[in-house]
XYZ file of C-alpha atoms in Angstrom:
511
model
C 0.000 0.000 0.000
C 1.172 3.551 -0.770
C 0.961 6.463 1.706
C 1.994 10.119 1.416
C 2.773 12.545 4.257
C 3.861 16.194 4.058
C 7.036 17.307 5.791
C 9.496 20.172 5.413
C 13.210 20.841 5.020
C 15.378 23.933 5.347
C 17.786 25.422 2.832
C 19.515 28.550 4.102
C 16.855 30.282 6.206
C 13.973 29.294 3.943
C 12.034 26.038 4.057
C 10.353 24.021 1.351
C 7.697 21.319 1.185
C 8.900 17.698 1.166
C 6.551 14.847 0.319
C 7.324 11.615 2.170
C 6.104 8.630 0.131
C 6.051 5.144 1.649
C 5.303 1.966 -0.275
C 4.947 -1.387 1.515
C 4.980 -4.537 -0.597
C 5.595 -8.264 -0.275
C 9.222 -9.136 -0.809
C 12.541 -9.431 0.969
C 12.067 -7.640 4.334
C 13.981 -4.399 4.563
C 13.740 -0.631 4.457
C 15.341 1.659 1.880
C 15.280 5.449 1.694
C 15.728 7.226 -1.645
C 15.516 10.892 -2.595
C 19.041 12.227 -1.963
C 19.016 11.920 1.821
C 22.087 12.549 3.977
C 23.619 10.300 6.631
C 21.152 11.278 9.372
C 18.251 10.433 7.063
C 19.697 7.032 6.171
C 20.059 6.314 9.898
C 16.345 7.080 10.322
C 15.571 3.485 9.313
C 16.697 2.129 12.669
C 15.171 4.962 14.701
C 11.788 4.644 13.001
C 11.676 0.846 13.222
C 12.451 0.841 16.963
C 10.117 3.779 17.689
C 7.168 2.056 15.982
C 7.687 -1.196 17.845
C 8.331 0.433 21.231
C 5.201 2.567 20.838
C 2.997 -0.518 20.653
C 2.537 -0.706 16.872
C 3.434 -3.490 14.467
C 6.351 -3.279 12.085
C 5.633 -6.145 9.710
C 8.502 -7.895 7.887
C 7.821 -6.393 4.478
C 9.726 -4.521 1.794
C 9.439 -0.820 2.705
C 10.500 1.838 0.190
C 10.619 5.473 1.301
C 10.966 8.345 -1.154
C 11.637 11.958 -0.176
C 10.409 14.137 -3.007
C 11.606 16.165 -4.822
C 14.549 13.855 -5.309
C 16.882 16.469 -6.806
C 17.263 18.427 -3.536
C 19.815 17.332 -0.946
C 18.171 16.669 2.410
C 19.920 16.653 5.780
C 18.956 16.088 9.390
C 16.580 13.877 11.387
C 13.478 16.060 10.928
C 11.695 13.487 8.701
C 11.561 10.687 11.317
C 8.053 11.418 12.569
C 6.645 11.893 9.064
C 8.207 8.610 7.892
C 6.773 6.742 10.895
C 3.309 8.235 10.296
C 3.438 7.268 6.615
C 4.473 3.695 7.484
C 1.544 3.403 9.917
C -0.836 4.656 7.226
C 0.600 2.296 4.604
C 0.296 -0.640 7.029
C -3.323 0.406 7.821
C -2.644 1.167 11.488
C -3.487 4.854 11.061
C -6.295 6.493 9.125
C -4.680 8.748 6.550
C -7.794 10.704 5.609
C -6.674 13.848 7.467
C -2.963 13.687 6.730
C -3.302 16.088 3.802
C -4.164 18.915 6.196
C -0.959 18.765 8.210
C 2.800 19.045 7.816
C 4.754 16.781 10.177
C 8.316 17.232 11.452
C 10.294 15.791 14.345
C 13.101 13.429 15.317
C 12.225 10.119 16.959
C 14.078 8.454 19.803
C 14.133 4.655 20.009
C 11.332 4.607 22.581
C 9.040 6.752 20.435
C 9.592 10.115 22.098
C 9.803 13.105 19.754
C 12.971 15.182 20.054
C 13.315 18.871 19.076
C 14.864 19.859 15.748
C 16.366 22.968 14.182
C 14.577 25.228 11.706
C 10.976 24.800 12.887
C 10.058 28.480 12.413
C 10.882 28.626 8.669
C 9.177 25.230 8.224
C 6.022 26.568 9.914
C 6.106 29.621 7.658
C 6.455 27.330 4.633
C 3.503 25.223 5.850
C 1.293 28.290 6.025
C 2.460 29.499 2.612
C 1.685 26.065 1.118
C -1.886 26.200 2.469
C -1.674 23.554 5.203
C -4.190 23.785 8.024
C -1.683 22.922 10.710
C 1.662 21.416 11.657
C 2.766 18.725 14.103
C 6.044 19.645 15.803
C 8.100 18.438 18.788
C 6.771 19.796 22.071
C 9.929 21.810 22.726
C 9.588 23.554 19.332
C 5.898 24.407 19.710
C 6.348 27.970 21.035
C 8.585 28.752 18.090
C 6.112 27.408 15.509
C 3.193 29.191 17.216
C 4.698 32.549 16.253
C 3.186 31.934 12.806
C -0.347 33.274 12.656
C -3.060 31.393 10.789
C -1.567 27.946 11.399
C -2.679 25.298 13.912
C 0.317 24.116 15.920
C 0.071 20.733 17.666
C 2.880 19.955 20.132
C 3.776 16.254 20.005
C 5.299 14.337 22.939
C 5.692 10.916 21.296
C 4.627 8.838 18.325
C 1.450 7.577 20.020
C 0.464 11.191 20.752
C 0.964 12.102 17.087
C -1.223 9.173 16.015
C -3.956 10.293 18.424
C -3.896 13.828 16.987
C -4.060 12.586 13.398
C -6.851 10.124 14.227
C -9.003 12.819 15.852
C -7.604 16.357 15.493
C -10.889 17.942 16.645
C -10.360 16.566 20.172
C -6.893 18.093 20.502
C -6.657 21.834 21.044
C -3.788 23.462 19.130
C -1.326 25.650 21.003
C -2.336 29.303 21.284
C 0.446 31.849 21.781
C -0.128 35.392 22.987
C 2.265 37.095 20.587
C 1.811 40.514 22.175
C 2.734 39.124 25.565
C 5.823 37.420 24.186
C 6.780 40.703 22.524
C 6.202 42.756 25.696
C 8.258 40.407 27.857
C 11.355 40.925 25.735
C 14.402 41.451 28.018
C 16.231 44.764 27.936
C 19.971 45.305 27.846
C 21.338 46.549 31.166
C 24.580 48.160 29.967
C 24.120 51.938 29.877
C 26.241 54.804 28.557
C 25.747 56.626 31.872
C 28.329 54.209 33.277
C 31.021 55.387 30.851
C 33.031 58.385 32.055
C 34.683 60.706 29.535
C 35.194 59.527 25.947
C 32.993 62.272 24.518
C 34.270 61.783 20.964
C 33.784 58.008 21.080
C 30.244 58.382 22.419
C 29.452 60.851 19.685
C 30.797 58.426 17.093
C 28.685 55.555 18.400
C 25.620 57.802 18.409
C 26.278 58.554 14.737
C 26.714 54.834 14.096
C 23.349 54.046 15.679
C 21.599 56.956 13.963
C 22.755 56.067 10.449
C 23.687 52.379 10.593
C 27.404 53.108 10.108
C 30.317 50.754 10.813
C 32.909 51.733 13.431
C 36.517 50.960 14.327
C 37.762 51.958 17.795
C 41.514 52.471 18.170
C 43.143 52.969 21.550
C 45.458 51.528 24.216
C 44.450 48.616 26.457
C 42.021 49.624 29.193
C 40.734 52.751 27.463
C 37.175 51.418 27.338
C 36.789 50.166 23.751
C 34.923 46.986 24.718
C 32.825 48.813 27.312
C 31.703 51.312 24.671
C 30.962 48.650 22.057
C 28.765 46.617 24.402
C 26.555 49.645 24.968
C 25.805 50.271 21.297
C 22.796 47.884 21.123
C 21.153 49.905 23.911
C 20.851 53.002 21.707
C 19.765 51.226 18.531
C 16.077 51.472 17.551
C 13.722 48.722 18.738
C 13.204 45.787 16.424
C 9.976 45.560 14.501
C 8.069 42.276 14.791
C 9.068 41.389 11.204
C 12.755 41.973 12.011
C 12.444 39.848 15.155
C 10.952 36.996 13.106
C 13.816 37.308 10.617
C 16.427 37.054 13.384
C 14.550 34.210 15.082
C 14.573 32.251 11.819
C 18.374 32.511 11.683
C 18.786 31.302 15.256
C 16.252 28.529 14.654
C 18.179 27.234 11.638
C 21.448 27.441 13.592
C 19.922 25.464 16.486
C 20.563 28.304 18.957
C 16.993 29.206 19.833
C 16.379 26.846 22.740
C 17.947 28.981 25.460
C 16.426 32.200 24.095
C 12.747 31.241 24.102
C 10.341 31.462 21.224
C 11.163 34.954 19.965
C 14.343 37.022 19.874
C 13.077 40.538 20.498
C 16.342 42.344 21.163
C 19.107 43.201 18.738
C 21.862 40.565 18.687
C 25.351 41.314 19.950
C 27.898 38.792 18.699
C 31.537 38.863 19.754
C 33.520 35.952 18.253
C 37.047 35.204 19.457
C 39.903 36.218 17.161
C 40.692 32.539 16.537
C 37.371 32.079 14.685
C 37.593 30.216 11.371
C 36.246 31.251 7.971
C 33.255 28.953 8.383
C 32.642 30.204 11.916
C 32.530 33.837 10.811
C 30.731 33.704 7.461
C 28.999 30.328 7.774
C 29.531 27.153 5.840
C 30.753 23.616 6.539
C 29.554 20.775 4.293
C 25.962 21.632 5.171
C 25.779 25.447 5.054
C 24.676 27.092 8.283
C 24.735 30.711 9.489
C 28.011 32.118 10.775
C 28.655 34.929 13.240
C 28.059 37.584 10.561
C 24.521 36.334 9.952
C 23.816 35.703 13.644
C 24.521 39.421 14.173
C 21.915 40.352 11.525
C 20.012 43.538 12.516
C 22.396 43.891 15.448
C 26.065 44.390 16.305
C 29.071 42.284 15.308
C 31.943 43.175 17.639
C 35.433 42.106 16.617
C 37.786 42.798 19.496
C 41.508 42.915 18.683
C 40.749 43.104 14.967
C 44.407 42.866 13.948
C 44.688 39.487 15.712
C 42.116 37.891 13.400
C 43.520 36.002 10.439
C 43.631 38.295 7.429
C 41.779 35.862 5.163
C 38.992 35.673 7.754
C 38.659 39.439 8.125
C 38.608 39.933 4.358
C 35.417 37.859 4.262
C 33.637 40.891 5.737
C 33.828 42.819 2.461
C 30.717 41.389 0.770
C 28.340 41.587 3.765
C 29.484 45.112 4.668
C 28.749 46.216 1.106
C 25.648 44.161 0.296
C 24.063 43.244 3.644
C 24.127 39.519 2.869
C 26.568 36.623 2.548
C 26.428 33.950 -0.171
C 27.888 30.510 0.530
C 28.461 28.133 -2.377
C 28.934 24.414 -1.867
C 28.828 21.433 -4.210
C 25.299 20.503 -3.136
C 23.748 23.956 -2.783
C 24.241 27.711 -2.795
C 22.566 29.637 0.007
C 22.367 33.328 0.877
C 22.053 34.454 4.482
C 21.120 38.000 5.512
C 23.948 39.944 7.173
C 22.764 43.503 7.696
C 25.075 44.328 10.581
C 26.601 47.224 12.450
C 30.269 46.300 12.610
C 32.223 47.539 15.608
C 35.905 46.632 15.526
C 38.453 47.426 18.216
C 42.227 47.302 18.031
C 45.368 48.713 19.583
C 47.460 51.329 17.749
C 50.443 48.939 17.688
C 51.401 45.420 18.869
C 52.253 46.537 22.422
C 49.222 48.842 22.476
C 50.887 52.017 23.746
C 51.843 53.974 20.653
C 50.889 57.612 21.301
C 49.875 56.837 24.903
C 50.355 59.664 27.388
C 51.604 57.520 30.293
C 53.576 54.617 28.810
C 56.235 54.412 26.141
C 55.729 52.260 23.051
C 58.197 49.362 22.731
C 57.430 48.596 19.061
C 59.789 49.273 16.192
C 58.427 50.948 13.034
C 58.694 47.607 11.237
C 56.619 45.874 13.918
C 53.944 48.565 13.732
C 53.871 48.397 9.926
C 53.531 44.613 10.012
C 50.704 44.930 12.556
C 48.712 47.367 10.393
C 49.390 45.426 7.196
C 46.923 42.794 8.436
C 44.125 45.267 7.647
C 43.639 46.013 3.971
C 42.705 49.392 2.554
C 39.488 48.062 0.945
C 38.295 46.788 4.321
C 39.011 50.067 6.123
C 37.284 51.906 3.254
C 34.085 50.089 4.189
C 34.196 51.361 7.782
C 32.619 54.794 8.077
C 33.865 55.920 11.485
C 37.475 55.672 12.679
C 37.430 56.666 16.351
C 40.372 57.281 18.662
C 39.737 56.113 22.230
C 42.501 57.625 24.400
C 43.337 56.658 27.930
C 41.162 58.497 30.480
C 42.762 61.123 32.679
C 42.655 60.724 36.484
C 40.050 63.501 36.713
C 37.786 61.677 34.247
C 38.195 58.380 36.085
C 37.371 59.933 39.454
C 34.511 62.106 38.220
C 31.175 61.635 39.979
C 29.213 63.733 37.493
C 26.673 61.374 35.836
C 27.209 60.880 32.128
C 24.444 61.026 29.547
C 22.219 57.942 29.669
C 21.526 55.534 26.840
C 17.848 56.537 26.932
C 18.711 60.168 26.197
C 21.053 59.242 23.347
C 18.546 56.762 21.994
C 15.838 59.421 21.830
C 18.018 61.460 19.461
C 18.819 58.354 17.448
C 15.121 57.551 17.075
C 14.338 61.052 15.794
C 17.083 60.725 13.168
C 15.868 57.249 12.173
C 12.315 58.534 11.717
C 13.631 61.176 9.330
C 15.438 58.478 7.350
C 12.409 56.177 7.350
C 10.362 58.959 5.783
C 13.134 59.806 3.304
C 13.492 56.229 2.049
C 9.860 55.150 2.401
C 9.522 54.424 -1.324
C 12.879 52.642 -1.751
C 13.184 48.910 -1.157
C 15.958 47.598 1.080
C 17.131 51.084 2.108
C 16.246 51.965 5.693
C 19.107 54.161 6.885
C 21.774 56.475 5.512
C 24.526 53.842 5.463
C 22.517 51.823 2.909
C 22.202 54.633 0.370
C 23.302 53.904 -3.188
C 24.705 56.301 -5.775
C 21.278 57.564 -6.787
C 20.270 58.388 -3.215
C 23.630 60.065 -2.577
C 23.093 62.404 -5.521
C 19.564 63.180 -4.391
C 20.000 63.583 -0.629
C 23.638 64.623 -0.178
C 23.958 67.752 -2.273
C 26.797 70.022 -1.137
C 27.039 73.805 -1.278
C 30.156 75.498 -2.646
C 31.907 75.709 0.729
C 31.291 72.033 1.502
C 32.485 70.992 -1.944
C 35.713 72.924 -1.518
C 36.290 71.363 1.906
C 35.681 67.838 0.626
C 37.878 68.428 -2.448
C 40.724 69.514 -0.153
C 40.269 66.396 2.008
C 40.308 64.093 -1.034
C 43.543 65.661 -2.325
C 45.376 65.712 1.007
C 44.223 62.314 2.308
C 44.151 60.482 -1.018
C 40.619 59.272 -0.368
C 39.109 56.564 -2.562
C 35.720 56.880 -4.205
C 34.274 54.604 -1.524
C 35.731 56.772 1.281
C 34.223 59.837 -0.401
C 30.793 58.167 -0.384
C 31.183 57.157 3.258
C 31.894 60.762 4.210
C 28.760 61.905 2.404
C 26.624 59.279 4.121
C 28.037 60.179 7.528
C 27.521 63.893 6.814
C 23.871 63.142 6.045
C 23.498 61.412 9.413
C 25.133 64.321 11.260
C 22.699 66.682 9.543
C 19.754 64.449 10.492
C 20.796 64.546 14.144
C 21.013 68.325 13.883
C 17.580 68.488 12.291
C 19.021 70.052 9.147
C 17.637 69.318 5.688
C 20.767 70.557 3.889
C 24.408 69.565 4.357
C 26.764 72.269 5.524
C 30.533 72.572 5.838
C 30.148 71.901 9.576
C 28.575 68.505 8.917
C 31.149 67.568 6.299
C 34.094 68.657 8.433
C 32.913 66.521 11.369
C 32.544 63.528 9.052
C 36.077 64.044 7.753
C 37.397 64.151 11.329
C 36.152 60.590 11.780
C 38.434 59.326 8.962
C 41.415 59.028 11.340
C 42.992 56.044 9.636
C 42.888 57.771 6.237
C 45.036 60.498 7.789
C 47.523 57.831 8.970
C 47.668 59.453 12.408
C 47.752 56.135 14.211
C 49.542 53.940 11.676
């Protein structure tokens, strides 16, 4: 007898419909799985056989053929176990398959029939709704995640027998209801506040500009000057996520298998800080089965690279595409996937290997050759893509001992929000442009017109600093953000001059 059950698989952060076909015939007893399944899928034969028997059902000695369609797509992971078991029970007439067409089924089976959680349930639930399914059966621990999708019945499943009971009589089982507004309101808030940071007026101003316009930042200063402390407070002044952005981030963490400890919805902007020993695959994503890397896990949030010069150069150079395009494409023999990577990059590094070049209290022990070798790890094209180069000097004793409260994150964030509202209105008719840092050539010509004085100032800077075309565009974008914070519609020489002052590394002051 032939039975068909709907399931789902994930490619990148999107899911697609998989049809599980099971045919049971007389012949040499055995089970075979076809349809380009990976190792975990081939191992499903033993899990499914044991789960069916240990759940009190019969697994007759017959020839069982399982097809995962479409057969031209590579499939990985144990998410088809429950669907395969359900299809076998239908084909062996132990389960009524009349209602199976209404539901998509996913889940990994243990040998005793319990259903284990899987990765990627949120995109699979979204795909189920898009395909017109009435509901979805998911592992109990993934149910909150799937219930974020409106218009789809979500049935949490504890074990195989529970799944059979739901499919036999779905009307007697109440689907999970999730109060999405409550989940959204209970989102945790970051505790790190700029009021705790004494001094560093220029650095705070630079981070405010970064938050207001979506600009990338590099912080350069001696050890202990507060670079990491400043970077960790940037998410606290970024605008709140929209529900759509939160779903987008949650999909990434779901696919990466990192959602369990974070609950059903990620409602705060990510802050990722990988160690400088991170590999290419760890930063950009990859391995044999592509999965999101740190760049994508920081999507809509902050990627902080501390001690930037200590990262391998080939790893750091991988940042070029996502910084320019807001996404990262990974090509493998079996598939090519694109992950979103719209990040605010914050990098921190010392001015030299010992860290004390230009320091007011300690002498630098590095030779010119050592300093040149240190800075050679960072290419010009990469630094071109970073809008703000900020010096973070050592604090003076008076600044360290000051008891005067600094400006709070809430106050800074209020200014950032006003600037972001201006940009939202400006780019309301342009797809994929939400802030000044994302402007293309056309938007630069339209919204960054300079008067004669500003043009002369920028021309002088280009000649003296040898700025590239990309650096020129970055200055214009940053000038637009400075003007937005000032509430000015037009760009003035004051705005342009401040933007130029944040191109420290172009002036080779620290190198």
